[in-house]
Structure formats: structure tokens, C-alpha cells
PDB file of C-alpha atoms in Angstrom:
ATOM      1  CA  ARG A   1      35.988 -13.386  26.690  1.00 35.00           C
ATOM      2  CA  PHE A   2      38.930 -14.188  24.834  1.00 35.00           C
ATOM      3  CA  PRO A   3      41.746 -11.496  24.112  1.00 35.00           C
ATOM      4  CA  GLY A   4      43.936 -11.761  20.043  1.00 34.00           C
ATOM      5  CA  HIS A   5      46.247  -9.450  18.629  1.00 32.00           C
ATOM      6  CA  GLY A   6      47.707  -8.894  14.971  1.00 32.00           C
ATOM      7  CA  ARG A   7      44.850 -11.034  12.829  1.00 32.00           C
ATOM      8  CA  ALA A   8      42.840  -8.279  11.423  1.00 30.00           C
ATOM      9  CA  GLY A   9      39.469  -8.937  13.042  1.00 32.00           C
ATOM     10  CA  ALA A  10      38.072 -10.726  16.216  1.00 32.00           C
ATOM     11  CA  VAL A  11      37.700 -14.342  17.539  1.00 34.00           C
ATOM     12  CA  ALA A  12      35.104 -15.711  19.546  1.00 34.00           C
ATOM     13  CA  ALA A  13      35.367 -18.838  21.760  1.00 34.00           C
ATOM     14  CA  ALA A  14      31.995 -21.535  21.436  1.00 33.00           C
ATOM     15  CA  ALA A  15      31.800 -23.628  23.844  1.00 32.00           C
ATOM     16  CA  ALA A  16      31.925 -26.722  23.167  1.00 34.00           C
ATOM     17  CA  SER A  17      30.606 -30.133  24.717  1.00 33.00           C
ATOM     18  CA  PRO A  18      34.377 -32.247  23.596  1.00 35.00           C
ATOM     19  CA  ALA A  19      32.520 -36.085  24.089  1.00 36.00           C
ATOM     20  CA  ALA A  20      30.534 -35.372  21.238  1.00 38.00           C
ATOM     21  CA  GLY A  21      33.491 -35.540  19.441  1.00 40.00           C
ATOM     22  CA  PRO A  22      35.148 -33.573  16.474  1.00 39.00           C
ATOM     23  CA  ARG A  23      32.109 -31.724  14.273  1.00 39.00           C
ATOM     24  CA  THR A  24      32.437 -31.880  10.288  1.00 37.00           C
ATOM     25  CA  LEU A  25      31.628 -28.371  10.208  1.00 37.00           C
ATOM     26  CA  SER A  26      32.711 -25.062   6.508  1.00 38.00           C
ATOM     27  CA  ALA A  27      32.652 -22.790   5.932  1.00 36.00           C
ATOM     28  CA  VAL A  28      28.967 -21.940   5.549  1.00 35.00           C
ATOM     29  CA  SER A  29      27.714 -23.721   8.463  1.00 41.00           C
ATOM     30  CA  ARG A  30      26.499 -20.377   9.903  1.00 42.00           C
ATOM     31  CA  TYR A  31      25.172 -18.768  13.894  1.00 40.00           C
ATOM     32  CA  ARG A  32      21.947 -16.835  12.980  1.00 44.00           C
ATOM     33  CA  ALA A  33      22.153 -13.350  14.573  1.00 43.00           C
ATOM     34  CA  PRO A  34      20.094 -12.752  16.643  1.00 42.00           C
ATOM     35  CA  ALA A  35      16.040 -12.039  15.867  1.00 45.00           C
ATOM     36  CA  TYR A  36      17.148  -7.237  16.875  1.00 36.00           C
ATOM     37  CA  LEU A  37      19.290  -7.506  14.305  1.00 40.00           C
ATOM     38  CA  ASP A  38      16.006  -8.148  11.670  1.00 47.00           C
ATOM     39  CA  ASP A  39      14.539  -5.021  13.185  1.00 45.00           C
ATOM     40  CA  LEU A  40      16.633  -2.202  11.257  1.00 41.00           C
ATOM     41  CA  ASN A  41      14.419  -0.152   9.557  1.00 46.00           C
ATOM     42  CA  ASP A  42      15.660   2.964  11.085  1.00 49.00           C
ATOM     43  CA  CYS A  43      18.560   2.141   9.061  1.00 45.00           C
ATOM     44  CA  PRO A  44      19.575   3.548   5.442  1.00 47.00           C
ATOM     45  CA  PRO A  45      19.194   1.430   3.367  1.00 49.00           C
ATOM     46  CA  ALA A  46      23.173   0.861   2.504  1.00 44.00           C
ATOM     47  CA  VAL A  47      23.528  -0.181   6.015  1.00 41.00           C
ATOM     48  CA  ARG A  48      21.344  -2.485   5.844  1.00 41.00           C
ATOM     49  CA  SER A  49      21.895  -4.262   3.301  1.00 44.00           C
ATOM     50  CA  GLN A  50      25.352  -4.811   4.542  1.00 50.00           C
ATOM     51  CA  THR A  51      24.372  -5.228   7.874  1.00 56.00           C
ATOM     52  CA  MET A  52      25.500  -8.381   9.169  1.00 61.00           C
ATOM     53  CA  GLN A  53      23.546 -11.600   9.579  1.00 74.00           C
ATOM     54  CA  SER A  54      24.867 -14.184  10.693  1.00 80.00           C
ATOM     55  CA  LEU A  55      28.078 -15.912  11.165  1.00 87.00           C
ATOM     56  CA  PRO A  56      31.049 -18.748   9.709  1.00 91.00           C
ATOM     57  CA  LEU A  57      30.698 -21.502  12.511  1.00 93.00           C
ATOM     58  CA  ILE A  58      34.458 -23.464  12.150  1.00 96.00           C
ATOM     59  CA  SER A  59      35.717 -26.495  13.911  1.00 96.00           C
ATOM     60  CA  VAL A  60      39.637 -25.415  14.383  1.00 97.00           C
ATOM     61  CA  ALA A  61      39.544 -29.496  15.501  1.00 97.00           C
ATOM     62  CA  GLY A  62      41.192 -29.486  12.003  1.00 97.00           C
ATOM     63  CA  LEU A  63      44.170 -28.068  12.649  1.00 98.00           C
ATOM     64  CA  ASN A  64      45.307 -30.501  14.998  1.00 97.00           C
ATOM     65  CA  SER A  65      44.904 -33.371  12.012  1.00 97.00           C
ATOM     66  CA  GLU A  66      47.628 -35.584  10.691  1.00 97.00           C
ATOM     67  CA  ASP A  67      45.681 -34.263   7.520  1.00 98.00           C
ATOM     68  CA  PRO A  68      47.793 -31.751   5.369  1.00 97.00           C
ATOM     69  CA  ALA A  69      44.189 -31.469   3.254  1.00 97.00           C
ATOM     70  CA  VAL A  70      41.870 -31.075   6.435  1.00 97.00           C
ATOM     71  CA  ARG A  71      44.909 -28.733   7.259  1.00 98.00           C
ATOM     72  CA  ALA A  72      44.423 -26.481   4.411  1.00 97.00           C
ATOM     73  CA  GLU A  73      40.562 -26.750   4.216  1.00 97.00           C
ATOM     74  CA  THR A  74      40.806 -25.193   8.284  1.00 97.00           C
ATOM     75  CA  ALA A  75      42.382 -23.001   7.653  1.00 97.00           C
ATOM     76  CA  ARG A  76      41.019 -21.595   4.111  1.00 97.00           C
ATOM     77  CA  GLN A  77      37.829 -21.181   5.973  1.00 96.00           C
ATOM     78  CA  LEU A  78      40.173 -18.998   9.123  1.00 97.00           C
ATOM     79  CA  GLY A  79      40.810 -17.369   6.280  1.00 95.00           C
ATOM     80  CA  VAL A  80      37.524 -16.828   4.381  1.00 94.00           C
ATOM     81  CA  ALA A  81      35.759 -15.360   7.337  1.00 94.00           C
ATOM     82  CA  CYS A  82      38.559 -12.716   9.084  1.00 94.00           C
ATOM     83  CA  ARG A  83      39.127 -11.762   5.330  1.00 93.00           C
ATOM     84  CA  GLU A  84      35.392 -11.564   4.106  1.00 90.00           C
ATOM     85  CA  ILE A  85      33.562 -10.930   7.675  1.00 90.00           C
ATOM     86  CA  GLY A  86      35.876  -9.508  10.265  1.00 91.00           C
ATOM     87  CA  PHE A  87      34.616 -12.773  12.847  1.00 91.00           C
ATOM     88  CA  PHE A  88      33.319 -16.713  13.011  1.00 94.00           C
ATOM     89  CA  TYR A  89      32.912 -18.210  15.869  1.00 93.00           C
ATOM     90  CA  ALA A  90      35.357 -21.077  17.192  1.00 95.00           C
ATOM     91  CA  VAL A  91      33.390 -24.856  17.912  1.00 94.00           C
ATOM     92  CA  ASP A  92      36.102 -27.936  19.260  1.00 95.00           C
ATOM     93  CA  HIS A  93      38.807 -25.706  20.335  1.00 95.00           C
ATOM     94  CA  GLY A  94      40.230 -27.783  23.013  1.00 93.00           C
ATOM     95  CA  VAL A  95      39.639 -25.349  26.009  1.00 95.00           C
ATOM     96  CA  PRO A  96      36.619 -28.153  28.207  1.00 95.00           C
ATOM     97  CA  GLU A  97      33.684 -26.999  29.630  1.00 94.00           C
ATOM     98  CA  ASP A  98      34.564 -27.865  32.785  1.00 95.00           C
ATOM     99  CA  VAL A  99      37.406 -25.529  32.935  1.00 96.00           C
ATOM    100  CA  MET A 100      35.432 -22.326  31.523  1.00 95.00           C
ATOM    101  CA  ALA A 101      32.816 -23.072  33.565  1.00 95.00           C
ATOM    102  CA  GLY A 102      35.311 -23.184  36.901  1.00 96.00           C
ATOM    103  CA  ALA A 103      36.306 -19.641  35.067  1.00 96.00           C
ATOM    104  CA  PHE A 104      32.953 -18.198  35.349  1.00 96.00           C
ATOM    105  CA  ALA A 105      32.259 -19.431  39.361  1.00 96.00           C
ATOM    106  CA  ASN A 106      35.740 -18.019  40.420  1.00 97.00           C
ATOM    107  CA  ALA A 107      34.630 -14.374  38.766  1.00 97.00           C
ATOM    108  CA  LYS A 108      31.781 -14.998  40.211  1.00 96.00           C
ATOM    109  CA  ARG A 109      33.995 -14.977  44.123  1.00 97.00           C
ATOM    110  CA  VAL A 110      36.431 -12.466  43.240  1.00 97.00           C
ATOM    111  CA  PHE A 111      33.888  -9.859  43.320  1.00 97.00           C
ATOM    112  CA  GLU A 112      31.905 -11.280  45.871  1.00 97.00           C
ATOM    113  CA  LEU A 113      35.442 -10.198  48.372  1.00 98.00           C
ATOM    114  CA  PRO A 114      34.606  -7.444  50.135  1.00 97.00           C
ATOM    115  CA  LEU A 115      35.864  -3.856  49.133  1.00 97.00           C
ATOM    116  CA  GLU A 116      38.690  -3.742  51.458  1.00 97.00           C
ATOM    117  CA  THR A 117      40.231  -6.783  50.439  1.00 98.00           C
ATOM    118  CA  LYS A 118      39.193  -6.581  45.961  1.00 97.00           C
ATOM    119  CA  GLN A 119      40.727  -2.638  46.084  1.00 97.00           C
ATOM    120  CA  ALA A 120      44.210  -4.254  48.325  1.00 97.00           C
ATOM    121  CA  MET A 121      45.124  -5.703  43.974  1.00 98.00           C
ATOM    122  CA  SER A 122      43.831  -2.560  42.862  1.00 97.00           C
ATOM    123  CA  ILE A 123      45.472  -2.122  39.203  1.00 96.00           C
ATOM    124  CA  LYS A 124      46.178   1.351  39.697  1.00 95.00           C
ATOM    125  CA  LYS A 125      48.983  -0.208  42.144  1.00 95.00           C
ATOM    126  CA  SER A 126      49.835  -1.683  38.988  1.00 94.00           C
ATOM    127  CA  PRO A 127      51.199  -0.337  36.091  1.00 92.00           C
ATOM    128  CA  HIS A 128      51.399  -3.444  33.809  1.00 93.00           C
ATOM    129  CA  ASN A 129      46.724  -3.297  33.625  1.00 94.00           C
ATOM    130  CA  ARG A 130      46.520  -6.303  36.143  1.00 96.00           C
ATOM    131  CA  GLY A 131      44.623  -6.428  39.106  1.00 97.00           C
ATOM    132  CA  TYR A 132      41.323  -5.291  41.138  1.00 97.00           C
ATOM    133  CA  VAL A 133      38.888  -2.128  39.476  1.00 96.00           C
ATOM    134  CA  ALA A 134      36.285  -0.496  41.148  1.00 95.00           C
ATOM    135  CA  MET A 135      33.223  -0.070  39.714  1.00 93.00           C
ATOM    136  CA  ALA A 136      32.467   3.839  38.129  1.00 89.00           C
ATOM    137  CA  ASP A 137      36.663   3.563  38.119  1.00 89.00           C
ATOM    138  CA  GLU A 138      37.095   3.994  33.968  1.00 90.00           C
ATOM    139  CA  LYS A 139      34.412   6.118  31.814  1.00 87.00           C
ATOM    140  CA  LEU A 140      35.510   4.182  29.268  1.00 86.00           C
ATOM    141  CA  ASN A 141      32.660   6.461  26.563  1.00 88.00           C
ATOM    142  CA  PRO A 142      32.945   9.688  28.082  1.00 85.00           C
ATOM    143  CA  GLU A 143      29.794  10.421  27.123  1.00 87.00           C
ATOM    144  CA  ALA A 144      28.200   8.120  28.680  1.00 85.00           C
ATOM    145  CA  GLY A 145      29.933   9.462  32.392  1.00 87.00           C
ATOM    146  CA  ALA A 146      30.964   6.213  34.021  1.00 89.00           C
ATOM    147  CA  ASP A 147      31.612   2.692  33.523  1.00 89.00           C
ATOM    148  CA  MET A 148      29.014   0.655  35.698  1.00 91.00           C
ATOM    149  CA  LYS A 149      31.189  -2.559  36.551  1.00 94.00           C
ATOM    150  CA  GLU A 150      33.954  -3.477  38.379  1.00 96.00           C
ATOM    151  CA  ALA A 151      36.888  -5.624  35.979  1.00 96.00           C
ATOM    152  CA  PHE A 152      39.759  -8.045  37.570  1.00 98.00           C
ATOM    153  CA  ASN A 153      42.136  -8.391  34.528  1.00 97.00           C
ATOM    154  CA  ILE A 154      45.230 -11.182  34.886  1.00 97.00           C
ATOM    155  CA  GLY A 155      47.771 -11.839  32.070  1.00 94.00           C
ATOM    156  CA  THR A 156      50.419 -14.071  31.784  1.00 92.00           C
ATOM    157  CA  ASP A 157      52.175 -15.352  34.971  1.00 92.00           C
ATOM    158  CA  PHE A 158      55.337 -13.802  35.313  1.00 91.00           C
ATOM    159  CA  PRO A 159      57.076 -14.453  38.743  1.00 92.00           C
ATOM    160  CA  ALA A 160      58.642 -11.883  40.693  1.00 93.00           C
ATOM    161  CA  ASP A 161      62.268 -12.331  38.996  1.00 95.00           C
ATOM    162  CA  HIS A 162      61.177 -12.632  35.781  1.00 93.00           C
ATOM    163  CA  PRO A 163      63.924 -10.653  33.320  1.00 94.00           C
ATOM    164  CA  ASP A 164      61.440  -8.553  31.634  1.00 92.00           C
ATOM    165  CA  VAL A 165      60.083  -7.975  35.543  1.00 93.00           C
ATOM    166  CA  LEU A 166      63.734  -6.657  37.138  1.00 94.00           C
ATOM    167  CA  ALA A 167      63.856  -4.826  33.357  1.00 94.00           C
ATOM    168  CA  GLY A 168      60.630  -2.555  34.401  1.00 91.00           C
ATOM    169  CA  LYS A 169      59.005  -3.637  30.644  1.00 92.00           C
ATOM    170  CA  PRO A 170      56.032  -2.643  30.112  1.00 91.00           C
ATOM    171  CA  PHE A 171      52.785  -5.215  30.365  1.00 90.00           C
ATOM    172  CA  ARG A 172      55.112  -7.861  31.904  1.00 92.00           C
ATOM    173  CA  GLY A 173      54.981  -7.689  35.388  1.00 92.00           C
ATOM    174  CA  VAL A 174      53.354  -9.604  38.396  1.00 94.00           C
ATOM    175  CA  ASN A 175      49.419 -10.542  38.601  1.00 96.00           C
ATOM    176  CA  PHE A 176      47.671  -9.951  41.813  1.00 97.00           C
ATOM    177  CA  TRP A 177      46.216 -13.378  43.176  1.00 97.00           C
ATOM    178  CA  PRO A 178      42.980 -13.664  45.921  1.00 98.00           C
ATOM    179  CA  PRO A 179      43.042 -14.544  48.886  1.00 97.00           C
ATOM    180  CA  ILE A 180      41.554 -17.723  47.031  1.00 97.00           C
ATOM    181  CA  ASP A 181      41.747 -21.256  47.847  1.00 97.00           C
ATOM    182  CA  GLY A 182      42.064 -22.816  44.402  1.00 96.00           C
ATOM    183  CA  TRP A 183      41.397 -19.804  42.180  1.00 97.00           C
ATOM    184  CA  ARG A 184      44.641 -18.911  40.738  1.00 97.00           C
ATOM    185  CA  GLU A 185      45.359 -22.572  39.834  1.00 96.00           C
ATOM    186  CA  ALA A 186      42.075 -22.530  37.861  1.00 96.00           C
ATOM    187  CA  MET A 187      42.065 -18.991  35.960  1.00 97.00           C
ATOM    188  CA  LEU A 188      45.263 -19.894  34.132  1.00 96.00           C
ATOM    189  CA  GLY A 189      44.383 -23.215  34.218  1.00 96.00           C
ATOM    190  CA  TYR A 190      41.313 -20.900  31.553  1.00 97.00           C
ATOM    191  CA  PHE A 191      44.452 -18.957  30.332  1.00 96.00           C
ATOM    192  CA  ASP A 192      46.698 -20.667  29.336  1.00 95.00           C
ATOM    193  CA  GLY A 193      43.669 -23.032  27.366  1.00 96.00           C
ATOM    194  CA  CYS A 194      42.617 -20.058  25.481  1.00 95.00           C
ATOM    195  CA  LEU A 195      46.219 -18.809  25.127  1.00 94.00           C
ATOM    196  CA  ASN A 196      46.844 -22.734  23.742  1.00 95.00           C
ATOM    197  CA  LEU A 197      43.727 -22.089  21.129  1.00 96.00           C
ATOM    198  CA  GLY A 198      44.931 -18.709  20.518  1.00 95.00           C
ATOM    199  CA  ARG A 199      47.998 -20.330  19.343  1.00 96.00           C
ATOM    200  CA  LEU A 200      46.122 -23.058  17.049  1.00 97.00           C
ATOM    201  CA  ILE A 201      44.044 -20.169  15.842  1.00 98.00           C
ATOM    202  CA  HIS A 202      47.038 -18.215  14.223  1.00 97.00           C
ATOM    203  CA  LYS A 203      49.373 -21.749  13.117  1.00 98.00           C
ATOM    204  CA  GLY A 204      46.168 -21.637  10.907  1.00 98.00           C
ATOM    205  CA  PHE A 205      47.219 -18.501  10.050  1.00 98.00           C
ATOM    206  CA  ALA A 206      50.145 -19.222   9.249  1.00 98.00           C
ATOM    207  CA  ILE A 207      49.347 -21.551   6.661  1.00 98.00           C
ATOM    208  CA  ASP A 208      46.024 -19.673   4.600  1.00 98.00           C
ATOM    209  CA  LEU A 209      48.951 -16.991   4.747  1.00 97.00           C
ATOM    210  CA  GLY A 210      51.120 -19.536   2.975  1.00 97.00           C
ATOM    211  CA  LEU A 211      53.734 -19.352   5.284  1.00 97.00           C
ATOM    212  CA  PRO A 212      55.575 -22.168   7.144  1.00 97.00           C
ATOM    213  CA  GLU A 213      53.210 -23.930  10.000  1.00 97.00           C
ATOM    214  CA  ASP A 214      55.351 -23.186  13.052  1.00 97.00           C
ATOM    215  CA  PHE A 215      55.544 -18.489  12.390  1.00 97.00           C
ATOM    216  CA  PHE A 216      53.977 -17.440  14.480  1.00 96.00           C
ATOM    217  CA  VAL A 217      54.941 -19.352  17.353  1.00 95.00           C
ATOM    218  CA  SER A 218      58.489 -17.974  18.143  1.00 93.00           C
ATOM    219  CA  HIS A 219      55.846 -14.416  18.960  1.00 91.00           C
ATOM    220  CA  LEU A 220      53.170 -16.354  20.874  1.00 91.00           C
ATOM    221  CA  ASP A 221      55.640 -17.740  23.663  1.00 86.00           C
ATOM    222  CA  SER A 222      54.593 -15.381  26.512  1.00 84.00           C
ATOM    223  CA  PRO A 223      52.427 -12.716  25.266  1.00 86.00           C
ATOM    224  CA  ILE A 224      50.762  -9.427  26.305  1.00 87.00           C
ATOM    225  CA  ALA A 225      47.209 -11.418  26.075  1.00 91.00           C
ATOM    226  CA  THR A 226      44.980 -10.612  29.046  1.00 94.00           C
ATOM    227  CA  LEU A 227      41.868 -11.759  30.591  1.00 96.00           C
ATOM    228  CA  ARG A 228      38.926  -9.959  31.833  1.00 96.00           C
ATOM    229  CA  MET A 229      36.850 -10.593  34.370  1.00 97.00           C
ATOM    230  CA  LEU A 230      33.471  -8.084  34.796  1.00 96.00           C
ATOM    231  CA  LEU A 231      30.596  -7.718  37.104  1.00 94.00           C
ATOM    232  CA  LYS A 232      28.070  -5.380  34.915  1.00 90.00           C
ATOM    233  CA  GLN A 233      25.995  -3.268  37.548  1.00 80.00           C
ATOM    234  CA  ALA A 234      22.411  -2.402  35.508  1.00 69.00           C
ATOM    235  CA  ARG A 235      21.942   1.277  34.969  1.00 61.00           C
ATOM    236  CA  ALA A 236      19.463   2.885  36.180  1.00 57.00           C
ATOM    237  CA  SER A 237      16.550   3.952  33.978  1.00 51.00           C
ATOM    238  CA  ALA A 238      16.136   8.542  33.351  1.00 45.00           C
ATOM    239  CA  THR A 239      12.643   7.897  34.113  1.00 47.00           C
ATOM    240  CA  ALA A 240      13.097   6.020  37.104  1.00 44.00           C
TER     241      ALA A 240
END
């Protein structure tokens, strides 16, 4: 997932083949919602009429165009999606498919480590929301019981001697790195790719709001961003 902050509305980054080249997509390009959303008979009519059935599909590559008109049109599509829906799919986003596939593969590798190794990197040892979360350690919805998941968080890669780390600023700590060859480099590659995508989208927000294109740049140099890997376990049926 790609965590974002600031602008109302969530951003979902969808995979697109770099080899296919940029696509010309308008705000009316749509992703069809899953079929189960069509079955809304149990919802009141007012709710059914407002249920979202599709999402805008936006090629954010236009924000890198040398043509100001193309950048403005892409920014307009982002603005429409955020104001009228709150969600959109971003394609032609520049995060290579092999980097995304590597992130999923490396997430699997960290969860396959022995429990003792994972607990040595426990999030309980970090005041900065970094590290490993054991199965059932979290209970985001108390009424539903413990969360049947494991998680592993990394954030902006601050060195131990960074001024913010030494000052103990919240969420400005060091990451835990699993003892897996190449893991740190691969996950930071994905993290940085998503972070750069976020910066690009904020460029679009700035254009849509009538601000200088670089308005958000200084605010996103070392953001409080988190990459959370999840491994979920199916909950046993109550009748099992």
C-alpha cells in the first residue's frame, strides 16, 4: 500500500507496464467495481444511490510533460477525482513492475524468518512505529478481537546520527533491518519509488489549486511516511 498524508482522499497506485508507454486517459476512464457491490438490496435507497461503482483511472505521467497544458489537464483530473470521489487509480506512475514484485517477494521473506529473529526487531522496541508486529498483538477493532495478522514497518531511512534522531523527534527513528541479503536495498527502492510518486501527485495538487508547481516540495523532503507489510491469517469460522 502507499501511505499518504495531507490531501483529503486516498491515493491507490495501480501497476502499469512501463514497456507499454504512457497512455492517454481522461477522468472518465473508469475501473469497474467488484461484482459484490452490485448486491445492495439490504441497503437503504439513499445509500444505494450514492454507492461508488467505479474509480477514475488517471495517467500521472502527464505531470512530467514539458507541455504546461498537459500538466494542467492531468492536475485537473486529479482535482476532480479528489473533490468528487475521494479515490482514484494512478497508472503510468513510474514504479517499475520488478520493483513492485520484489517488494512483495521480500515481504514474504521477512515473515518466513523464525519468530525469535522477528521479535528481536519488535515494534515494541521502537517509539517511532518501526519494526515487527506479532500475530494478534494489535486490536484495531476491540469488538472484533485480536487482529490475525503480522506486520513489519519501515519509514524514511534516517541514520543514527541524524539530528532529528538524536533529538528524539517522534517518528524520526532508525529502521530495523532483517538479516536477509539485499532486503534493505530492495525495500528502500520500493519505498523511495512510492515516495517519489507521492511527490509527483502533490505537484498535480499544487497545479490544480493554482499554486506554484513546487509548492509542496520543501514539505516532502523527509516526510513521516510508513511502508507497512502485512501477512493476514484467515479467522476460523464461528461454526468450525
